[in-house]
């Protein structure tokens, strides 16, 4: 199986045999693929990108899905989903729209009715900048899909700053046309830099509990830890992998 998949990517059969025999991530991923395990959790002693690259030799994204990472911020009994916190350095408008769709579905699986905000430093075109255009276009893509009655059955709007997204009184007083009926609970980030910085600030400043990033979009269950993960982090991601499997 693996040789058939990799032979047109420059790998000889002996290369693939060596990878399976010597690399624990590829061996474990093969176990999952062939049903000898339901999921895998790794990353404690290897970098996130290295583990993702190796399991990517075995697994593909689910059809119609985009690979992404979600972080769950829990504060005062409220859950906020942050996406994408592990994969896309600078997502396109199409990728941002797909990230929003998948993040909204994930929020529902955790019992939260999604209100999605596409975040930026600007609010609805003020100030306008080329760097905010993918967020604007992603909202337009979802609006079009919503009009076609496809799969957009949740509230969303943007682009907007995080203080507007999380402050409903400010939202209603300054932007009464905003389509969100309450504070956003799914935050779609414009890039990996802002996503990881924001999430890690929450973790290290002790503002509630941060879980993840949780990897979504592969056709099998794989979760990758940070190298600073503790026992609680390992157990949590293992439970999520088992639940989704």
PDB file of C-alpha atoms in Angstrom:
ATOM      1  CA  UNK A   1       0.000   0.000   0.000  1.00  0.00           C
ATOM      2  CA  UNK A   2       2.574   2.577   1.060  1.00  0.00           C
ATOM      3  CA  UNK A   3       4.949   1.848  -1.810  1.00  0.00           C
ATOM      4  CA  UNK A   4       2.101   2.185  -4.318  1.00  0.00           C
ATOM      5  CA  UNK A   5       1.271   5.543  -2.797  1.00  0.00           C
ATOM      6  CA  UNK A   6       4.847   6.862  -2.685  1.00  0.00           C
ATOM      7  CA  UNK A   7       6.466   5.385  -5.784  1.00  0.00           C
ATOM      8  CA  UNK A   8       5.681   8.491  -7.857  1.00  0.00           C
ATOM      9  CA  UNK A   9       7.067  10.728  -5.141  1.00  0.00           C
ATOM     10  CA  UNK A  10      10.629   9.506  -5.588  1.00  0.00           C
ATOM     11  CA  UNK A  11      10.656   6.552  -3.162  1.00  0.00           C
ATOM     12  CA  UNK A  12      12.017   3.127  -4.059  1.00  0.00           C
ATOM     13  CA  UNK A  13      10.472   0.009  -2.541  1.00  0.00           C
ATOM     14  CA  UNK A  14      13.480  -0.486  -0.266  1.00  0.00           C
ATOM     15  CA  UNK A  15      13.150   3.116   0.903  1.00  0.00           C
ATOM     16  CA  UNK A  16       9.546   2.470   1.931  1.00  0.00           C
ATOM     17  CA  UNK A  17      10.452  -0.792   3.674  1.00  0.00           C
ATOM     18  CA  UNK A  18      13.155   1.015   5.635  1.00  0.00           C
ATOM     19  CA  UNK A  19      10.723   3.781   6.612  1.00  0.00           C
ATOM     20  CA  UNK A  20       8.165   1.288   7.933  1.00  0.00           C
ATOM     21  CA  UNK A  21      10.799  -0.709   9.820  1.00  0.00           C
ATOM     22  CA  UNK A  22      12.686   2.217  11.328  1.00  0.00           C
ATOM     23  CA  UNK A  23      10.256   5.120  11.763  1.00  0.00           C
ATOM     24  CA  UNK A  24       7.778   4.686  14.609  1.00  0.00           C
ATOM     25  CA  UNK A  25       5.359   7.266  13.198  1.00  0.00           C
ATOM     26  CA  UNK A  26       5.079   5.587   9.814  1.00  0.00           C
ATOM     27  CA  UNK A  27       4.839   2.155  11.461  1.00  0.00           C
ATOM     28  CA  UNK A  28       2.096   3.392  13.812  1.00  0.00           C
ATOM     29  CA  UNK A  29       0.241   5.113  10.988  1.00  0.00           C
ATOM     30  CA  UNK A  30       0.299   1.857   9.009  1.00  0.00           C
ATOM     31  CA  UNK A  31      -1.117   0.048  12.057  1.00  0.00           C
ATOM     32  CA  UNK A  32      -4.007   2.527  12.130  1.00  0.00           C
ATOM     33  CA  UNK A  33      -4.543   2.348   8.371  1.00  0.00           C
ATOM     34  CA  UNK A  34      -4.818  -1.460   8.405  1.00  0.00           C
ATOM     35  CA  UNK A  35      -7.089  -1.541  11.454  1.00  0.00           C
ATOM     36  CA  UNK A  36      -4.610  -2.805  14.052  1.00  0.00           C
ATOM     37  CA  UNK A  37      -5.170   0.418  16.025  1.00  0.00           C
ATOM     38  CA  UNK A  38      -7.946   3.008  16.035  1.00  0.00           C
ATOM     39  CA  UNK A  39      -5.768   6.099  16.362  1.00  0.00           C
ATOM     40  CA  UNK A  40      -2.344   7.399  17.281  1.00  0.00           C
ATOM     41  CA  UNK A  41      -0.948  10.134  19.514  1.00  0.00           C
ATOM     42  CA  UNK A  42       2.639  11.333  19.206  1.00  0.00           C
ATOM     43  CA  UNK A  43       4.844  14.413  19.094  1.00  0.00           C
ATOM     44  CA  UNK A  44       6.318  14.590  22.575  1.00  0.00           C
ATOM     45  CA  UNK A  45       9.897  14.106  21.350  1.00  0.00           C
ATOM     46  CA  UNK A  46       9.588  15.250  17.714  1.00  0.00           C
ATOM     47  CA  UNK A  47       8.519  18.538  16.190  1.00  0.00           C
ATOM     48  CA  UNK A  48       4.912  18.944  15.080  1.00  0.00           C
ATOM     49  CA  UNK A  49       5.876  19.475  11.437  1.00  0.00           C
ATOM     50  CA  UNK A  50       8.105  16.378  11.388  1.00  0.00           C
ATOM     51  CA  UNK A  51       5.355  14.121  12.748  1.00  0.00           C
ATOM     52  CA  UNK A  52       2.762  15.625  10.393  1.00  0.00           C
ATOM     53  CA  UNK A  53       5.027  15.068   7.391  1.00  0.00           C
ATOM     54  CA  UNK A  54       5.617  11.422   8.308  1.00  0.00           C
ATOM     55  CA  UNK A  55       1.977  10.505   8.952  1.00  0.00           C
ATOM     56  CA  UNK A  56       1.141  12.371   5.732  1.00  0.00           C
ATOM     57  CA  UNK A  57       3.011   9.672   3.826  1.00  0.00           C
ATOM     58  CA  UNK A  58       0.334   7.207   4.982  1.00  0.00           C
ATOM     59  CA  UNK A  59      -2.856   9.259   5.449  1.00  0.00           C
ATOM     60  CA  UNK A  60      -4.702  11.674   3.170  1.00  0.00           C
ATOM     61  CA  UNK A  61      -7.194  14.393   4.025  1.00  0.00           C
ATOM     62  CA  UNK A  62     -10.818  13.304   4.053  1.00  0.00           C
ATOM     63  CA  UNK A  63     -12.534  14.039   0.725  1.00  0.00           C
ATOM     64  CA  UNK A  64     -13.959  17.537   0.800  1.00  0.00           C
ATOM     65  CA  UNK A  65     -12.058  18.462   3.975  1.00  0.00           C
ATOM     66  CA  UNK A  66      -9.109  20.721   4.625  1.00  0.00           C
ATOM     67  CA  UNK A  67      -6.428  19.735   7.103  1.00  0.00           C
ATOM     68  CA  UNK A  68      -6.411  22.093  10.092  1.00  0.00           C
ATOM     69  CA  UNK A  69      -5.806  22.431  13.802  1.00  0.00           C
ATOM     70  CA  UNK A  70      -8.325  23.618  16.378  1.00  0.00           C
ATOM     71  CA  UNK A  71      -7.534  24.960  19.827  1.00  0.00           C
ATOM     72  CA  UNK A  72     -10.266  24.980  22.464  1.00  0.00           C
ATOM     73  CA  UNK A  73     -10.209  27.818  24.976  1.00  0.00           C
ATOM     74  CA  UNK A  74     -12.314  27.142  28.079  1.00  0.00           C
ATOM     75  CA  UNK A  75     -12.899  30.057  30.432  1.00  0.00           C
ATOM     76  CA  UNK A  76     -15.620  30.486  33.062  1.00  0.00           C
ATOM     77  CA  UNK A  77     -17.553  27.561  31.623  1.00  0.00           C
ATOM     78  CA  UNK A  78     -17.543  28.965  28.090  1.00  0.00           C
ATOM     79  CA  UNK A  79     -15.928  27.259  25.105  1.00  0.00           C
ATOM     80  CA  UNK A  80     -14.274  29.217  22.304  1.00  0.00           C
ATOM     81  CA  UNK A  81     -12.897  27.453  19.229  1.00  0.00           C
ATOM     82  CA  UNK A  82      -9.796  28.945  17.575  1.00  0.00           C
ATOM     83  CA  UNK A  83      -8.873  27.883  14.021  1.00  0.00           C
ATOM     84  CA  UNK A  84      -6.502  27.191  12.331  1.00  0.00           C
ATOM     85  CA  UNK A  85      -3.718  26.932  14.919  1.00  0.00           C
ATOM     86  CA  UNK A  86      -1.342  24.401  13.354  1.00  0.00           C
ATOM     87  CA  UNK A  87      -1.379  23.979   9.562  1.00  0.00           C
ATOM     88  CA  UNK A  88      -1.940  26.896   7.175  1.00  0.00           C
ATOM     89  CA  UNK A  89       0.649  29.647   7.254  1.00  0.00           C
ATOM     90  CA  UNK A  90      -1.394  32.005   5.095  1.00  0.00           C
ATOM     91  CA  UNK A  91      -4.724  30.390   4.140  1.00  0.00           C
ATOM     92  CA  UNK A  92      -6.526  31.391   0.972  1.00  0.00           C
ATOM     93  CA  UNK A  93     -10.129  32.581   0.952  1.00  0.00           C
ATOM     94  CA  UNK A  94     -11.336  29.110  -0.059  1.00  0.00           C
ATOM     95  CA  UNK A  95      -9.307  27.512   2.724  1.00  0.00           C
ATOM     96  CA  UNK A  96     -10.630  30.022   5.268  1.00  0.00           C
ATOM     97  CA  UNK A  97     -14.208  29.252   4.238  1.00  0.00           C
ATOM     98  CA  UNK A  98     -13.543  25.498   4.595  1.00  0.00           C
ATOM     99  CA  UNK A  99     -11.852  26.058   7.959  1.00  0.00           C
ATOM    100  CA  UNK A 100     -14.922  27.973   9.140  1.00  0.00           C
ATOM    101  CA  UNK A 101     -17.283  25.190   8.004  1.00  0.00           C
ATOM    102  CA  UNK A 102     -15.282  22.466   9.729  1.00  0.00           C
ATOM    103  CA  UNK A 103     -14.726  24.535  12.871  1.00  0.00           C
ATOM    104  CA  UNK A 104     -18.477  25.207  13.089  1.00  0.00           C
ATOM    105  CA  UNK A 105     -19.219  21.477  12.798  1.00  0.00           C
ATOM    106  CA  UNK A 106     -16.655  20.751  15.494  1.00  0.00           C
ATOM    107  CA  UNK A 107     -18.179  23.396  17.785  1.00  0.00           C
ATOM    108  CA  UNK A 108     -21.562  21.698  17.407  1.00  0.00           C
ATOM    109  CA  UNK A 109     -20.010  18.340  18.289  1.00  0.00           C
ATOM    110  CA  UNK A 110     -18.946  19.935  21.597  1.00  0.00           C
ATOM    111  CA  UNK A 111     -22.493  21.168  22.241  1.00  0.00           C
ATOM    112  CA  UNK A 112     -21.897  24.799  21.176  1.00  0.00           C
ATOM    113  CA  UNK A 113     -24.092  26.565  18.616  1.00  0.00           C
ATOM    114  CA  UNK A 114     -21.455  28.242  16.396  1.00  0.00           C
ATOM    115  CA  UNK A 115     -21.149  31.980  15.876  1.00  0.00           C
ATOM    116  CA  UNK A 116     -18.180  32.396  13.560  1.00  0.00           C
ATOM    117  CA  UNK A 117     -16.042  35.541  13.352  1.00  0.00           C
ATOM    118  CA  UNK A 118     -13.355  36.038  10.725  1.00  0.00           C
ATOM    119  CA  UNK A 119     -10.717  37.984  12.610  1.00  0.00           C
ATOM    120  CA  UNK A 120      -8.469  40.800  11.453  1.00  0.00           C
ATOM    121  CA  UNK A 121      -7.027  44.075  12.678  1.00  0.00           C
ATOM    122  CA  UNK A 122      -9.759  45.858  10.690  1.00  0.00           C
ATOM    123  CA  UNK A 123     -13.531  46.011  10.972  1.00  0.00           C
ATOM    124  CA  UNK A 124     -15.646  45.523   7.849  1.00  0.00           C
ATOM    125  CA  UNK A 125     -13.174  47.194   5.525  1.00  0.00           C
ATOM    126  CA  UNK A 126     -11.902  49.907   7.878  1.00  0.00           C
ATOM    127  CA  UNK A 127      -9.007  50.295   7.409  1.00  0.00           C
ATOM    128  CA  UNK A 128      -8.891  48.502   4.106  1.00  0.00           C
ATOM    129  CA  UNK A 129      -5.729  46.555   3.291  1.00  0.00           C
ATOM    130  CA  UNK A 130      -4.667  43.889   0.831  1.00  0.00           C
ATOM    131  CA  UNK A 131      -3.747  41.540   3.678  1.00  0.00           C
ATOM    132  CA  UNK A 132      -7.386  41.436   4.863  1.00  0.00           C
ATOM    133  CA  UNK A 133      -8.809  40.531   1.451  1.00  0.00           C
ATOM    134  CA  UNK A 134      -8.824  36.738   1.969  1.00  0.00           C
ATOM    135  CA  UNK A 135     -11.020  37.194   5.056  1.00  0.00           C
ATOM    136  CA  UNK A 136     -13.437  39.417   3.117  1.00  0.00           C
ATOM    137  CA  UNK A 137     -13.592  36.914   0.255  1.00  0.00           C
ATOM    138  CA  UNK A 138     -14.104  33.975   2.625  1.00  0.00           C
ATOM    139  CA  UNK A 139     -17.219  35.667   4.027  1.00  0.00           C
ATOM    140  CA  UNK A 140     -18.455  36.208   0.475  1.00  0.00           C
ATOM    141  CA  UNK A 141     -17.881  32.527  -0.331  1.00  0.00           C
ATOM    142  CA  UNK A 142     -19.957  31.450   2.679  1.00  0.00           C
ATOM    143  CA  UNK A 143     -22.703  33.944   1.806  1.00  0.00           C
ATOM    144  CA  UNK A 144     -22.890  32.469  -1.694  1.00  0.00           C
ATOM    145  CA  UNK A 145     -23.056  28.912  -0.329  1.00  0.00           C
ATOM    146  CA  UNK A 146     -25.722  29.998   2.153  1.00  0.00           C
ATOM    147  CA  UNK A 147     -27.844  31.469  -0.651  1.00  0.00           C
ATOM    148  CA  UNK A 148     -27.561  28.170  -2.515  1.00  0.00           C
ATOM    149  CA  UNK A 149     -28.767  26.399   0.650  1.00  0.00           C
ATOM    150  CA  UNK A 150     -25.749  24.125   0.711  1.00  0.00           C
ATOM    151  CA  UNK A 151     -24.226  23.553   4.149  1.00  0.00           C
ATOM    152  CA  UNK A 152     -23.922  26.944   5.853  1.00  0.00           C
ATOM    153  CA  UNK A 153     -26.461  26.815   8.686  1.00  0.00           C
ATOM    154  CA  UNK A 154     -24.663  28.917  11.287  1.00  0.00           C
ATOM    155  CA  UNK A 155     -24.047  32.586  12.029  1.00  0.00           C
ATOM    156  CA  UNK A 156     -20.875  34.155  10.623  1.00  0.00           C
ATOM    157  CA  UNK A 157     -19.492  37.564   9.749  1.00  0.00           C
ATOM    158  CA  UNK A 158     -16.299  39.514   9.268  1.00  0.00           C
ATOM    159  CA  UNK A 159     -13.774  40.679   8.908  1.00  0.00           C
ATOM    160  CA  UNK A 160     -13.660  42.102  12.427  1.00  0.00           C
ATOM    161  CA  UNK A 161     -11.260  42.737  15.277  1.00  0.00           C
ATOM    162  CA  UNK A 162     -11.230  40.383  18.229  1.00  0.00           C
ATOM    163  CA  UNK A 163     -12.572  42.996  20.659  1.00  0.00           C
ATOM    164  CA  UNK A 164     -15.642  43.494  18.442  1.00  0.00           C
ATOM    165  CA  UNK A 165     -16.089  39.733  17.973  1.00  0.00           C
ATOM    166  CA  UNK A 166     -16.109  39.045  21.718  1.00  0.00           C
ATOM    167  CA  UNK A 167     -17.918  42.186  22.927  1.00  0.00           C
ATOM    168  CA  UNK A 168     -21.593  42.100  21.854  1.00  0.00           C
ATOM    169  CA  UNK A 169     -22.394  45.573  23.216  1.00  0.00           C
ATOM    170  CA  UNK A 170     -19.560  47.092  21.173  1.00  0.00           C
ATOM    171  CA  UNK A 171     -20.648  45.022  18.174  1.00  0.00           C
ATOM    172  CA  UNK A 172     -24.241  46.250  18.329  1.00  0.00           C
ATOM    173  CA  UNK A 173     -23.459  49.874  19.117  1.00  0.00           C
ATOM    174  CA  UNK A 174     -20.880  50.373  16.355  1.00  0.00           C
ATOM    175  CA  UNK A 175     -21.776  47.679  13.818  1.00  0.00           C
ATOM    176  CA  UNK A 176     -25.531  47.017  14.150  1.00  0.00           C
ATOM    177  CA  UNK A 177     -25.558  45.335  10.720  1.00  0.00           C
ATOM    178  CA  UNK A 178     -23.319  42.530  12.034  1.00  0.00           C
ATOM    179  CA  UNK A 179     -24.930  39.123  11.539  1.00  0.00           C
ATOM    180  CA  UNK A 180     -23.808  37.684  14.885  1.00  0.00           C
ATOM    181  CA  UNK A 181     -26.476  37.654  17.579  1.00  0.00           C
ATOM    182  CA  UNK A 182     -23.984  37.250  20.422  1.00  0.00           C
ATOM    183  CA  UNK A 183     -20.269  37.030  21.128  1.00  0.00           C
ATOM    184  CA  UNK A 184     -18.356  34.884  18.626  1.00  0.00           C
ATOM    185  CA  UNK A 185     -17.425  31.430  19.869  1.00  0.00           C
ATOM    186  CA  UNK A 186     -15.573  30.273  16.736  1.00  0.00           C
ATOM    187  CA  UNK A 187     -12.641  32.504  15.823  1.00  0.00           C
ATOM    188  CA  UNK A 188     -11.173  32.012  12.345  1.00  0.00           C
ATOM    189  CA  UNK A 189      -7.652  33.414  12.353  1.00  0.00           C
ATOM    190  CA  UNK A 190      -6.083  35.088   9.306  1.00  0.00           C
ATOM    191  CA  UNK A 191      -2.775  33.222   9.530  1.00  0.00           C
ATOM    192  CA  UNK A 192      -0.736  30.736  11.487  1.00  0.00           C
ATOM    193  CA  UNK A 193       1.394  33.427  13.128  1.00  0.00           C
ATOM    194  CA  UNK A 194      -1.547  35.226  14.730  1.00  0.00           C
ATOM    195  CA  UNK A 195      -3.295  31.949  15.571  1.00  0.00           C
ATOM    196  CA  UNK A 196      -0.380  30.391  17.430  1.00  0.00           C
ATOM    197  CA  UNK A 197       0.601  33.634  19.172  1.00  0.00           C
ATOM    198  CA  UNK A 198      -2.955  34.242  20.363  1.00  0.00           C
ATOM    199  CA  UNK A 199      -3.480  30.670  21.540  1.00  0.00           C
ATOM    200  CA  UNK A 200      -0.161  30.440  23.351  1.00  0.00           C
ATOM    201  CA  UNK A 201      -0.748  33.803  25.038  1.00  0.00           C
ATOM    202  CA  UNK A 202      -3.934  32.355  26.508  1.00  0.00           C
ATOM    203  CA  UNK A 203      -2.087  29.247  27.644  1.00  0.00           C
ATOM    204  CA  UNK A 204       0.875  31.008  29.215  1.00  0.00           C
ATOM    205  CA  UNK A 205      -0.995  33.894  30.809  1.00  0.00           C
ATOM    206  CA  UNK A 206      -3.248  31.443  32.598  1.00  0.00           C
ATOM    207  CA  UNK A 207      -6.483  32.735  31.101  1.00  0.00           C
ATOM    208  CA  UNK A 208      -8.544  29.581  31.532  1.00  0.00           C
ATOM    209  CA  UNK A 209      -7.698  26.226  29.941  1.00  0.00           C
ATOM    210  CA  UNK A 210      -6.403  25.706  26.405  1.00  0.00           C
ATOM    211  CA  UNK A 211      -6.712  22.304  24.708  1.00  0.00           C
ATOM    212  CA  UNK A 212      -4.950  21.518  21.456  1.00  0.00           C
ATOM    213  CA  UNK A 213      -4.254  22.097  18.727  1.00  0.00           C
ATOM    214  CA  UNK A 214      -6.526  19.194  17.787  1.00  0.00           C
ATOM    215  CA  UNK A 215      -5.825  17.890  14.299  1.00  0.00           C
ATOM    216  CA  UNK A 216      -8.867  17.631  12.026  1.00  0.00           C
ATOM    217  CA  UNK A 217      -9.296  16.616   8.414  1.00  0.00           C
ATOM    218  CA  UNK A 218      -7.299  13.391   8.029  1.00  0.00           C
ATOM    219  CA  UNK A 219      -9.041  10.190   6.994  1.00  0.00           C
ATOM    220  CA  UNK A 220      -7.841   8.482  10.215  1.00  0.00           C
ATOM    221  CA  UNK A 221      -7.421   9.632  13.808  1.00  0.00           C
ATOM    222  CA  UNK A 222      -4.029  11.225  14.491  1.00  0.00           C
ATOM    223  CA  UNK A 223      -3.267  13.737  17.238  1.00  0.00           C
ATOM    224  CA  UNK A 224       0.082  15.491  17.591  1.00  0.00           C
ATOM    225  CA  UNK A 225       1.255  16.884  20.915  1.00  0.00           C
ATOM    226  CA  UNK A 226       3.484  19.842  21.561  1.00  0.00           C
ATOM    227  CA  UNK A 227       6.878  18.987  23.006  1.00  0.00           C
ATOM    228  CA  UNK A 228       5.943  20.839  26.191  1.00  0.00           C
ATOM    229  CA  UNK A 229       2.855  18.659  26.706  1.00  0.00           C
ATOM    230  CA  UNK A 230       2.144  17.321  30.187  1.00  0.00           C
ATOM    231  CA  UNK A 231       0.358  14.135  31.248  1.00  0.00           C
ATOM    232  CA  UNK A 232      -3.024  15.873  31.187  1.00  0.00           C
ATOM    233  CA  UNK A 233      -2.453  17.028  27.590  1.00  0.00           C
ATOM    234  CA  UNK A 234      -1.537  13.491  26.520  1.00  0.00           C
ATOM    235  CA  UNK A 235      -4.624  11.967  28.153  1.00  0.00           C
ATOM    236  CA  UNK A 236      -6.917  14.638  26.701  1.00  0.00           C
ATOM    237  CA  UNK A 237      -5.738  14.172  23.107  1.00  0.00           C
ATOM    238  CA  UNK A 238      -5.827  10.383  23.505  1.00  0.00           C
ATOM    239  CA  UNK A 239      -9.446  10.612  24.688  1.00  0.00           C
ATOM    240  CA  UNK A 240     -10.360  12.875  21.763  1.00  0.00           C
ATOM    241  CA  UNK A 241      -8.678  10.512  19.301  1.00  0.00           C
ATOM    242  CA  UNK A 242     -10.528   7.545  20.810  1.00  0.00           C
ATOM    243  CA  UNK A 243     -13.864   9.387  20.791  1.00  0.00           C
ATOM    244  CA  UNK A 244     -13.570  10.478  17.155  1.00  0.00           C
ATOM    245  CA  UNK A 245     -12.335   7.046  16.082  1.00  0.00           C
TER     246      UNK A 245
END
